[in-house]
CSV table of C-alpha atoms in Angstrom, one decimal:
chain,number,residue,atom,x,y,z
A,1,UNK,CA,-3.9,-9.5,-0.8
A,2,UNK,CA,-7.6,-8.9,-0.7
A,3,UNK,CA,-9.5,-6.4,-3.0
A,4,UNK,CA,-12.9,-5.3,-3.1
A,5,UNK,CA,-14.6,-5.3,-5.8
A,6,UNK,CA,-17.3,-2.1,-6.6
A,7,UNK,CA,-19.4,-1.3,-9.5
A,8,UNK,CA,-17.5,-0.2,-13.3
A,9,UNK,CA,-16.7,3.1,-12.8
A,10,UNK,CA,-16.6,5.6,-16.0
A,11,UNK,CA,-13.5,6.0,-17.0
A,12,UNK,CA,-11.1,8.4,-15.8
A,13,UNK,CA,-9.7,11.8,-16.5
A,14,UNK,CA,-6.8,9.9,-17.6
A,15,UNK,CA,-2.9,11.2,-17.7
A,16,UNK,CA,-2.2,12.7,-21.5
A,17,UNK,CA,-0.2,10.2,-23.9
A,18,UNK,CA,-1.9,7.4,-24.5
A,19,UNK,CA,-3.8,6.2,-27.8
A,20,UNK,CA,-4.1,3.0,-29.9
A,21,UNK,CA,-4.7,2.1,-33.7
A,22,UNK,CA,-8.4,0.7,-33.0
A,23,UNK,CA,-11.5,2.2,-33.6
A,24,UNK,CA,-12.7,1.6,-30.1
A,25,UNK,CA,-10.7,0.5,-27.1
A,26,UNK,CA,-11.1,0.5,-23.5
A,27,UNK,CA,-8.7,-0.6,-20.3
A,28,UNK,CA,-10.1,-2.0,-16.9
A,29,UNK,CA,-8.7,-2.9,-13.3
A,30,UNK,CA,-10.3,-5.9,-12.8
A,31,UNK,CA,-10.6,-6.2,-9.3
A,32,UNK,CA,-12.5,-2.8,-8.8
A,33,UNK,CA,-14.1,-2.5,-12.2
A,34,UNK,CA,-13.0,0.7,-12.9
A,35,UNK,CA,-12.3,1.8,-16.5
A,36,UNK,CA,-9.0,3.6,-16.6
A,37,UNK,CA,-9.1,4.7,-20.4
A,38,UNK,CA,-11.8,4.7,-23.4
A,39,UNK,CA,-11.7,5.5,-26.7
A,40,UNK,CA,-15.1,5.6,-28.4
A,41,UNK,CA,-15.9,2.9,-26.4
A,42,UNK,CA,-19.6,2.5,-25.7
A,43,UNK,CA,-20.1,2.6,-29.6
A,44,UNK,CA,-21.6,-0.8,-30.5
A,45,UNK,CA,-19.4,-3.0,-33.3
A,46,UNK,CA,-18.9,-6.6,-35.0
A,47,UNK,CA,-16.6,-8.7,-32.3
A,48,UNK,CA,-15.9,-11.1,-34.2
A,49,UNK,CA,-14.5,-14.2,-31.2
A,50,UNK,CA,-14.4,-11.8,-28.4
A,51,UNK,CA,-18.0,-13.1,-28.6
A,52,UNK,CA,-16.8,-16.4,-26.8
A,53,UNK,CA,-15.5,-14.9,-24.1
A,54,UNK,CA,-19.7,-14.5,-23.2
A,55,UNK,CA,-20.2,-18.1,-24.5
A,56,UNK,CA,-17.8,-19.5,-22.4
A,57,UNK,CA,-18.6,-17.9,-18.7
A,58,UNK,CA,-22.5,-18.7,-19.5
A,59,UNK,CA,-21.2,-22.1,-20.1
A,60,UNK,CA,-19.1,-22.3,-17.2
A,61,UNK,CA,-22.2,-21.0,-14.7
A,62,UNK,CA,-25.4,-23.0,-16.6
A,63,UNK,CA,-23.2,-26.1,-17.2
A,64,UNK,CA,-21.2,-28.7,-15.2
A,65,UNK,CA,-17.6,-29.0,-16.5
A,66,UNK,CA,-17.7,-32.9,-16.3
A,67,UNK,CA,-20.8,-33.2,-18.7
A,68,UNK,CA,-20.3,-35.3,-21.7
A,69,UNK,CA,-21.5,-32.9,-25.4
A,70,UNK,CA,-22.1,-34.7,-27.7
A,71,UNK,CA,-21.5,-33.2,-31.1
A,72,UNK,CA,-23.9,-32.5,-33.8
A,73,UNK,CA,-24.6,-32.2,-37.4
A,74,UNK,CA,-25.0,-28.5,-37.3
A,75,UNK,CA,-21.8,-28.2,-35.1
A,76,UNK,CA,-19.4,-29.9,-37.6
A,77,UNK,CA,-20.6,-27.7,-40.2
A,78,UNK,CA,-19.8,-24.3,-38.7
A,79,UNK,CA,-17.9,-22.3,-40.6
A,80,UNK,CA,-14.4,-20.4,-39.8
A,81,UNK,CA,-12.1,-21.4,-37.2
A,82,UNK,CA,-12.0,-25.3,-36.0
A,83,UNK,CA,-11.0,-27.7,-33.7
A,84,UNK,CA,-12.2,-30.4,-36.0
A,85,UNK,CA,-14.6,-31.4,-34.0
A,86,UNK,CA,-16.5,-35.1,-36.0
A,87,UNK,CA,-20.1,-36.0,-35.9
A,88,UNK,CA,-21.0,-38.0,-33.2
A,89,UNK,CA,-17.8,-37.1,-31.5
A,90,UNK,CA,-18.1,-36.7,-27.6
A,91,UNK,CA,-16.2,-34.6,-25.3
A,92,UNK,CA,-15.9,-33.1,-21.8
A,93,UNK,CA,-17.4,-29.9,-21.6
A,94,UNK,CA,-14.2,-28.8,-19.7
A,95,UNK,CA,-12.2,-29.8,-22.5
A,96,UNK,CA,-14.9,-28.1,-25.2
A,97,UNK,CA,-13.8,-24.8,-23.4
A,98,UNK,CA,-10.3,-25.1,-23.9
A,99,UNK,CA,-11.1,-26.0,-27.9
A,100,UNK,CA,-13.0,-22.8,-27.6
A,101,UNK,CA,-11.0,-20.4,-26.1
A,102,UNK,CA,-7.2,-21.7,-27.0
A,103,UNK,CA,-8.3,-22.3,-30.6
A,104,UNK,CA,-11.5,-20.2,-31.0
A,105,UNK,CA,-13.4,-23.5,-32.7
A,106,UNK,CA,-17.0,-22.5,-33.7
A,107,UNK,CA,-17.5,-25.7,-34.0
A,108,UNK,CA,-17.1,-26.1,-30.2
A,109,UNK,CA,-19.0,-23.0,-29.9
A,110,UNK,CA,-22.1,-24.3,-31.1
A,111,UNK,CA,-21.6,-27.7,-29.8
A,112,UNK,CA,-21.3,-25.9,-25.8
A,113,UNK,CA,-24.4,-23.5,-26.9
A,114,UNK,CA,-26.7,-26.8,-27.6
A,115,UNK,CA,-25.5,-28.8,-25.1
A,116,UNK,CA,-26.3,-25.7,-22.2
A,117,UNK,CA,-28.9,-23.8,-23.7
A,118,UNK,CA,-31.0,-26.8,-25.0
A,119,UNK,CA,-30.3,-25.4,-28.7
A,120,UNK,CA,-28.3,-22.2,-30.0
A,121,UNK,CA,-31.0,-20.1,-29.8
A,122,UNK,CA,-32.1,-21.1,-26.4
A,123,UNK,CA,-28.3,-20.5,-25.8
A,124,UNK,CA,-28.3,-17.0,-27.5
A,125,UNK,CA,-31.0,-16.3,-24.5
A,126,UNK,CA,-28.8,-17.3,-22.2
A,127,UNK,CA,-26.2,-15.0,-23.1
A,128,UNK,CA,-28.1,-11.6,-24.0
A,129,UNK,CA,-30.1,-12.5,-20.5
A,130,UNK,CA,-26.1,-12.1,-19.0
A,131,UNK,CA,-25.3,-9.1,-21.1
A,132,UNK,CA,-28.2,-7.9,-19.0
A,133,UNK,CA,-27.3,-8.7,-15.8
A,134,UNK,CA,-24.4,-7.4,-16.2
A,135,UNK,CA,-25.6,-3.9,-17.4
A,136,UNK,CA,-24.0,-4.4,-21.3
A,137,UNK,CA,-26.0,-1.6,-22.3
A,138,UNK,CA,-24.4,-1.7,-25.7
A,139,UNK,CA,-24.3,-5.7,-26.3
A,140,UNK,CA,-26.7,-7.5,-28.2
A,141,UNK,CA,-25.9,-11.4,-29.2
A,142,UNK,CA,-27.4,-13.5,-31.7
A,143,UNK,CA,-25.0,-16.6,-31.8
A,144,UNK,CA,-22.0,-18.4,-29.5
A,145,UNK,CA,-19.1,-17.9,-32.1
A,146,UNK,CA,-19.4,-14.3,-33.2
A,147,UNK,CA,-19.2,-14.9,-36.8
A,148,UNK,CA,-21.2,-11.8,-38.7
A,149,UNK,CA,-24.5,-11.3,-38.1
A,150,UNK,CA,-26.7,-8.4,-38.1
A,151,UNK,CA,-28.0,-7.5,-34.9
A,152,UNK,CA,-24.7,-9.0,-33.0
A,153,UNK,CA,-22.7,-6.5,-31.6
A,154,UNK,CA,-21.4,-4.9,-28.5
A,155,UNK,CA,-18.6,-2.2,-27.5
A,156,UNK,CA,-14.9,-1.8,-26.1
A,157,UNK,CA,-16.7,-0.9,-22.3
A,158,UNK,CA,-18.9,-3.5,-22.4
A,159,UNK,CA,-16.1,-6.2,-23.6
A,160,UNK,CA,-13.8,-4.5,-20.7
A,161,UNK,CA,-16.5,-5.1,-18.2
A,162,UNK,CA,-17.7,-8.9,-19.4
A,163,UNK,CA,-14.2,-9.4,-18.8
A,164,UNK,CA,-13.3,-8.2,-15.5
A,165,UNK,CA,-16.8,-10.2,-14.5
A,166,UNK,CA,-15.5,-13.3,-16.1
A,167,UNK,CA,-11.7,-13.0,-14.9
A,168,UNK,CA,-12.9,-13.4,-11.2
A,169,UNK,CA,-14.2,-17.1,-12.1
A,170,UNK,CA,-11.4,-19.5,-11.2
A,171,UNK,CA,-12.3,-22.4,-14.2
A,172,UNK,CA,-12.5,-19.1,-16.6
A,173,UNK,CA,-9.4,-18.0,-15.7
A,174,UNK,CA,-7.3,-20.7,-15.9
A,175,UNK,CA,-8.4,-21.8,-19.2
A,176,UNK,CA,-7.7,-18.2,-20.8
A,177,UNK,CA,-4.6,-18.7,-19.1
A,178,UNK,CA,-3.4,-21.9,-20.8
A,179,UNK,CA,-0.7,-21.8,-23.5
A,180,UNK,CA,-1.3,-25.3,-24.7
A,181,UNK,CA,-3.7,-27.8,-23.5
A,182,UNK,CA,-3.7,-31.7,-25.0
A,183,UNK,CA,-7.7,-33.3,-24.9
A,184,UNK,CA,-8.4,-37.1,-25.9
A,185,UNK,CA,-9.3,-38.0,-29.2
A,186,UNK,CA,-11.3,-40.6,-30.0
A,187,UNK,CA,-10.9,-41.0,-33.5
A,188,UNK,CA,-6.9,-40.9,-33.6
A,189,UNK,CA,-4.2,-43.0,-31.7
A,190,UNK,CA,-2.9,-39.0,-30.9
A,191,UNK,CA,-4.5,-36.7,-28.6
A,192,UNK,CA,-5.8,-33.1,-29.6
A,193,UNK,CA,-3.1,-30.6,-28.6
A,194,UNK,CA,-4.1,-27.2,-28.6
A,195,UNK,CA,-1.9,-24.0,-28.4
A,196,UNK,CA,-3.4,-20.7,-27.8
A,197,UNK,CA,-3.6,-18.2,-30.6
A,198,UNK,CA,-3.3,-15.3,-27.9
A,199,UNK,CA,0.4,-14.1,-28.5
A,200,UNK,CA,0.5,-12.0,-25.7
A,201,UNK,CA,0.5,-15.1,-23.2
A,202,UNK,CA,4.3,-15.3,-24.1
A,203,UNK,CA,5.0,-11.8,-25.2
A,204,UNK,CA,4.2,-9.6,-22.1
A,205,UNK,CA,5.2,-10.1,-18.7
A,206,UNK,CA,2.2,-11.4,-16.7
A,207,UNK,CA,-0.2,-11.7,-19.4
A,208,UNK,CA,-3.0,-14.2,-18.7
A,209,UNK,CA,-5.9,-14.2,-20.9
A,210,UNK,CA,-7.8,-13.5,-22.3
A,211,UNK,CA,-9.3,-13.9,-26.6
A,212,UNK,CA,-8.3,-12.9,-30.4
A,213,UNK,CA,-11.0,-12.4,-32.5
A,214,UNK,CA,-11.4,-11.7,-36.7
A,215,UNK,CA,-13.9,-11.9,-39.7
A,216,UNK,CA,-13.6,-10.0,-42.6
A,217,UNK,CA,-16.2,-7.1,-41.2
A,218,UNK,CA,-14.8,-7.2,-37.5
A,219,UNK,CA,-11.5,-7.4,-38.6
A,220,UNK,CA,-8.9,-7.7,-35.8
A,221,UNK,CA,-10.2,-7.9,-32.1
A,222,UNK,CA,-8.0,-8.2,-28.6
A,223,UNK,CA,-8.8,-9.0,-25.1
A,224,UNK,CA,-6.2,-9.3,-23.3
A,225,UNK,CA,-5.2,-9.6,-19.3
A,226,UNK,CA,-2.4,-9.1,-17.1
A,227,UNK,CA,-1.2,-9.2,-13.7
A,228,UNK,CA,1.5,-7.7,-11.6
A,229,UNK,CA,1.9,-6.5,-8.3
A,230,UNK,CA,-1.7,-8.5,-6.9
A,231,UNK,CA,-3.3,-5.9,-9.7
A,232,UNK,CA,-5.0,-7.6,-12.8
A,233,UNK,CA,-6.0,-5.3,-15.5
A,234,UNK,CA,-7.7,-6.1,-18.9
A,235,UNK,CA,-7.5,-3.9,-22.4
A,236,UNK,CA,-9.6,-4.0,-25.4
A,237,UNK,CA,-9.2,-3.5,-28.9
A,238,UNK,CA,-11.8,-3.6,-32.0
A,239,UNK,CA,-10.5,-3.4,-35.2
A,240,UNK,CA,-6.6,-2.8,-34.7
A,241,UNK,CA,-4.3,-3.5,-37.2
A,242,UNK,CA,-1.5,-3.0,-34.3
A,243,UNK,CA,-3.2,-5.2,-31.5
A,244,UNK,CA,-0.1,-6.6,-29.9
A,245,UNK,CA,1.6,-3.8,-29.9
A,246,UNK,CA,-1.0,-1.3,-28.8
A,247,UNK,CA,-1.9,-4.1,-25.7
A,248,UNK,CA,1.6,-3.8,-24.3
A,249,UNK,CA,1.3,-0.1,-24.1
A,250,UNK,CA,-2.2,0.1,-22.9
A,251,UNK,CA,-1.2,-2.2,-20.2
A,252,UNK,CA,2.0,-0.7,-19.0
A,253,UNK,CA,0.4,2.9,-19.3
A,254,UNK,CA,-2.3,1.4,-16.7
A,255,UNK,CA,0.0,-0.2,-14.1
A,256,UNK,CA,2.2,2.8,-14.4
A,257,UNK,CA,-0.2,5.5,-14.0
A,258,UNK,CA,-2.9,4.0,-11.9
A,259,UNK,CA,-1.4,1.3,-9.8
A,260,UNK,CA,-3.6,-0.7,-6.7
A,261,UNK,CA,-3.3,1.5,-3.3
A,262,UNK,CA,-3.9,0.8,0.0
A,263,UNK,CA,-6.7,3.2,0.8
A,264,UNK,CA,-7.7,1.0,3.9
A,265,UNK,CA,-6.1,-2.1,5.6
A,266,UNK,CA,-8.1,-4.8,7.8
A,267,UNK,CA,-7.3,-4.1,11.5
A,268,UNK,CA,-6.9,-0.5,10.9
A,269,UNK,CA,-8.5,1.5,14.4
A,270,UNK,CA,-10.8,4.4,13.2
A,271,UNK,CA,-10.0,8.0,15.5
A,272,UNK,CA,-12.0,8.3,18.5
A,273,UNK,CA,-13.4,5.2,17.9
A,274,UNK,CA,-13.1,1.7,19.8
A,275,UNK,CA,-13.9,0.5,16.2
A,276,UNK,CA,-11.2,-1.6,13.8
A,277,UNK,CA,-11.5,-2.2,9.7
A,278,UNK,CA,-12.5,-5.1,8.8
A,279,UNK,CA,-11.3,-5.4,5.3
A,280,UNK,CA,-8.6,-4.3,3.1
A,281,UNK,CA,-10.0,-2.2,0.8
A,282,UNK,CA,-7.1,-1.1,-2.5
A,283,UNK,CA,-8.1,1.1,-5.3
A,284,UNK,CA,-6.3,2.2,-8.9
A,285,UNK,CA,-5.5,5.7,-8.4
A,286,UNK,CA,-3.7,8.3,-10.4
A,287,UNK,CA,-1.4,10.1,-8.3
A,288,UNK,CA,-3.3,13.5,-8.5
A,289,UNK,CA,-6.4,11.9,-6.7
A,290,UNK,CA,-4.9,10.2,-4.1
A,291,UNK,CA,-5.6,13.5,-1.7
A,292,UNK,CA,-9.1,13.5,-3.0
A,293,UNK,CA,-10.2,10.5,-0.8
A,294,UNK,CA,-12.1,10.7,2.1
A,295,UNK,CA,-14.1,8.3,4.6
A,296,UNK,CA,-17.6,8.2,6.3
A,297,UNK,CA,-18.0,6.0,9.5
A,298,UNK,CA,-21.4,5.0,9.7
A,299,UNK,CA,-22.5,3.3,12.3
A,300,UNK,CA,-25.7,0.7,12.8
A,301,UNK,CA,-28.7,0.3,14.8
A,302,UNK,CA,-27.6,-2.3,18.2
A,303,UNK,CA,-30.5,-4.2,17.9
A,304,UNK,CA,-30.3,-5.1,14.6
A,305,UNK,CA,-28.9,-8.9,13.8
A,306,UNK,CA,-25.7,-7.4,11.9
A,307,UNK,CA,-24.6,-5.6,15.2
A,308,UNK,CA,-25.6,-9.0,17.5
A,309,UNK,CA,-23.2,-10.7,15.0
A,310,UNK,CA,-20.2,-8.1,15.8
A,311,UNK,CA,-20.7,-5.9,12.9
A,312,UNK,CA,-21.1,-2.1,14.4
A,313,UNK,CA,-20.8,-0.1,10.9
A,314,UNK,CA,-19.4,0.5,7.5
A,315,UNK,CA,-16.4,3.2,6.4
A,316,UNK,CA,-17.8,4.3,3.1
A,317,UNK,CA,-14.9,5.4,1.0
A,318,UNK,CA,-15.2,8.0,-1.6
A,319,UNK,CA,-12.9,9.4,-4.8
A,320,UNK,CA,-14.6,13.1,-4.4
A,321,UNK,CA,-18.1,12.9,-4.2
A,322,UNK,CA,-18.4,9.4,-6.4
A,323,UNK,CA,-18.5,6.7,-3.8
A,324,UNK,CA,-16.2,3.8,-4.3
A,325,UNK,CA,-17.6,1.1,-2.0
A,326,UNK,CA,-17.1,0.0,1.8
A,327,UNK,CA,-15.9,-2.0,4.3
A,328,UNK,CA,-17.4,-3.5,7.6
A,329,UNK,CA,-16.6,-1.9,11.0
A,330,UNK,CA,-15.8,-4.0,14.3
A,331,UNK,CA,-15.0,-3.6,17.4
A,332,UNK,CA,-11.0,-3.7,18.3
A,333,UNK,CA,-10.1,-6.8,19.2
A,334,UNK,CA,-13.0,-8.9,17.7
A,335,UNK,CA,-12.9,-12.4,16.8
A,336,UNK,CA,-14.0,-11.3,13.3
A,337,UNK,CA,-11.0,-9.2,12.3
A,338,UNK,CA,-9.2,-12.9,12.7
A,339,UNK,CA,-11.2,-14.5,10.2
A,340,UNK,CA,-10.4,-14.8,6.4
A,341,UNK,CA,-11.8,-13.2,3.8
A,342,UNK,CA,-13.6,-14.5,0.6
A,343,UNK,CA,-13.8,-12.7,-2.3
A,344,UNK,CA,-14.1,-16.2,-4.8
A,345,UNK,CA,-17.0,-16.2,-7.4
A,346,UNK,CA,-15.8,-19.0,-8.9
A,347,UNK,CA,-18.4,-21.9,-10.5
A,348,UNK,CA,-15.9,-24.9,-10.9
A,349,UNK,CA,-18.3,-28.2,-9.9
């Protein structure tokens, strides 16, 4: 199944009966980007390790997974969590990730951040230029690792957003998605073997991903991910003293509630048209809303290099008057309705 992907949406007039024990929290489909609940959630707070979730896709899209990081003085010392990294010590940056996310080392953190960025800072750059990008109005970073710090913060939406960005890269995904991962070890005759501190992996059906996060000022911190039925959502915590619990519920309110529908399949003929879709288009909806989508054929100029290529419009679909996104028109029958889509973003080299 194929799903477009629009811009985050703001977050629904939810169903009643739903709530958490965080002080902010926030719940995303992935695919579509649209928040389906938030609770106080473009307030900006500590985030303790959700932090690496940044550190590791800026990693993953600046860096080359096969480079060799070599580990330095101010990386060994880093306080808090640990994979134990040595001075000296060299490791894939592949592998780094896995320390990073499985075991939340800060020591890997700041090993990846100079090795990438040229130094932490020039790391730090790196990451706030992404928060950027990515419209994390409410995100400001000051280190890779997320230990306290003033001026590092961001919010439940913004977390929920970074996410669903991040989730859609393959080498991301898969690592947040490893229970236990074994590196080489140089300075032992055992390997490292790392088990993911993210419970949720083996406590709810479909989980995959995503990060736990504490300090004494954050205190506790969720991302998690799931997927069933081709739909992937992701839910956010800060400062929960019920995380795992709260997560299952969040998640199986959202894939009750607001599960993927077909508003639009590929190969779908448009009325009084000799026109066809040309891609699926599937959207979370509640099931009041579902009559509240409509469709706008609109149709492009024939001498323009789009039309010469087989295009001959878009269907603009809309949830009332808040457009959604769209989907290229062709002609029935055309060698382009045959063709597969690509919707990979993924930076694996």
């Amino acid at each position: 199944m194929t799903l477009y992907a629009v811009p985050a949406q703001e977050a629904a007039a939810a169903p009643s009966g739903i709530g958490t024990h965080a002080r902010a929290s926030a719940l995303i489909d992935v695919e579509s980007g649209r928040l389906l609940y938030s609770s106080n959630g473009d307030t900006s707070m500590r985030i303790a390790s959700l932090t690496k979730i940044m550190t590791a896709i800026v990693a993953i899209e600046h860096g080359h997974l096969s480079d060799t990081v070599k580990v330095s003085k101010r990386a060994v010392g880093k306080e808090g969590s640990s994979i134990y990294l040595k001075l000296g010590e060299e490791m894939s940056l592949s592998n780094m990730l896995y320390g990073l996310m499985l075991r939340s080392g800060n020591d890997a953190a700041t090993a990846i951040a100079e090795h990438v960025g040229g130094s932490e800072e020039g790391f730090v750059y790196l990451m706030n230029q992404k928060a950027q990008e990515l419209g994390l109005v409410n995100s400001h970073f000051m280190n890779p690792h997320g230990l306290d710090e003033e001026g590092h913060y961001s919010s439940a939406n913004d977390l929920a957003k970074l996410t669903a960005y991040a989730l859609k890269n393959k080498a991301f995904a898969e690592i947040v998605g490893t229970k236990q991962k074994s590196a080489p070890n140089p300075h032992e005759k055992w390997d490292y073997r790392w088990h993911n501190k993210n419970k949720m992996l083996s406590m709810y059906e479909g989980a995959d991903g995503v990060k736990t996060g504490y300090t004494k000022k954050a205190l506790r911190c969720l991302v998690s991910s799931a997927t069933r039925n081709g739909q992937k959502l992701a839910a956010v915590t800060i400062n929960d003293g019920d995380d795992w619990a709260d997560h299952r519920r969040l998640l199986d309110w959202g894939f009750r509630h607001y599960p993927l529908r077909a508003i639009v399949n590929k190969g779908d003929n448009i009325a009084g048209y000799p026109y066809a879709v040309g891609q699926h288009f599937y959207y979370p909806l509640e099931d009041s809303e579902a009559g509240s989508i409509h469709t706008a054929l609109h149709l492009i100029d024939p001498l323009t290099t789009a039309y010469a290529l087989g295009e001959r419009g878009s269907l603009v679909i809309s949830l009332g008057d808040r457009k959604l996104g769209s989907v290229p028109v062709y002609e029935q029958g055309s060698i382009r309705l045959k063709l597969q889509e690509r919707t990979d973003r993924s930076n694996i080299r």
